XYZ file of C-alpha atoms in Angstrom:
111
model
C 0.000 0.000 0.000
C 1.613 3.214 -1.119
C 1.052 6.489 0.751
C 0.972 9.916 -0.755
C 4.070 12.020 -0.380
C 4.209 14.160 2.743
C 1.479 12.222 4.530
C 2.145 10.011 7.518
C 0.782 6.485 7.608
C -2.599 5.999 9.272
C -1.123 4.270 12.379
C 1.206 7.206 12.974
C -1.731 9.617 13.016
C -3.502 7.524 15.648
C -0.328 7.341 17.757
C 0.196 11.103 17.573
C -3.395 11.708 18.592
C -3.133 9.214 21.461
C 0.055 10.837 22.736
C -1.499 14.297 22.521
C -4.654 13.198 24.392
C -2.599 11.420 27.033
C -0.383 14.479 27.464
C -3.444 16.733 27.861
C -4.986 14.366 30.420
C -1.771 14.223 32.452
C -1.384 18.010 32.344
C -4.962 18.426 33.602
C -4.324 15.921 36.383
C -1.025 17.547 37.365
C -2.623 20.994 37.281
C -5.033 19.960 40.026
C -2.279 18.814 42.382
C -1.133 21.347 44.939
C 1.793 20.624 47.267
C 1.539 21.489 50.922
C 3.617 24.568 51.789
C 5.853 22.645 54.191
C 6.033 19.386 52.205
C 9.787 19.593 51.651
C 10.513 20.292 55.297
C 8.260 17.402 56.389
C 9.801 14.958 53.912
C 13.330 16.007 54.897
C 12.533 15.626 58.589
C 11.171 12.109 58.020
C 14.229 11.194 55.971
C 16.582 12.484 58.702
C 14.690 10.524 61.373
C 14.958 7.342 59.313
C 18.672 7.979 58.745
C 19.293 8.491 62.479
C 17.332 5.344 63.300
C 19.291 3.363 60.699
C 22.609 4.564 62.138
C 21.497 3.840 65.700
C 20.412 0.296 64.791
C 23.712 -0.309 63.003
C 25.702 0.995 65.983
C 23.769 -1.189 68.434
C 24.167 -4.223 66.157
C 27.940 -3.700 65.913
C 28.215 -3.280 69.691
C 26.210 -6.465 70.332
C 28.284 -8.512 67.867
C 31.561 -7.191 69.322
C 30.423 -7.884 72.889
C 29.267 -11.405 72.037
C 32.519 -12.186 70.221
C 34.549 -10.924 73.184
C 32.507 -12.896 75.715
C 32.674 -16.080 73.648
C 36.433 -15.665 73.248
C 36.929 -15.166 76.989
C 34.716 -18.170 77.755
C 36.698 -20.372 75.352
C 39.998 -19.228 76.871
C 38.629 -19.915 80.354
C 37.731 -23.485 79.349
C 41.384 -24.380 78.672
C 42.751 -27.054 81.037
C 44.786 -25.764 83.971
C 47.391 -28.569 83.887
C 50.276 -28.111 81.455
C 50.030 -30.089 78.246
C 52.581 -32.316 76.597
C 54.179 -29.451 74.751
C 54.806 -27.478 77.927
C 55.711 -30.392 80.190
C 59.169 -29.041 80.980
C 60.900 -32.296 80.039
C 63.947 -31.548 77.948
C 65.279 -34.104 75.534
C 68.443 -34.018 73.468
C 68.613 -31.187 70.973
C 69.694 -32.262 67.534
C 71.358 -29.676 65.363
C 71.603 -30.329 61.687
C 74.748 -29.182 59.935
C 74.553 -28.089 56.343
C 77.000 -29.752 53.991
C 76.852 -27.157 51.263
C 79.811 -25.949 49.274
C 81.576 -22.602 49.500
C 79.530 -19.465 49.368
C 76.921 -20.469 51.938
C 76.710 -18.324 55.070
C 78.724 -19.700 57.960
C 80.875 -21.908 55.730
C 84.509 -21.311 55.125
C 85.440 -22.202 51.672
């Protein structure tokens, strides 16, 4: 189907009309809306209260986690046996020193 020069297709005319009608309806709706004189101040105050509450909750949560971790750590350390273990028994056995048999140029070797 061929259209005349300079004329938009029929679907484009309907879309342009729909957009225009929708724009007019939204403008009429927006024209009837009036903001309260102190709307910004009220919204900002609510936002600041929420921000303070969020920070307070985060601070309390961090303090609780830190306190619990500290108490659990102290409890675990307190549960350690009082008697010395095998590692700290005080018994001393022979100390074996290994001697390197490397060639000249190694530290401590005369070559």
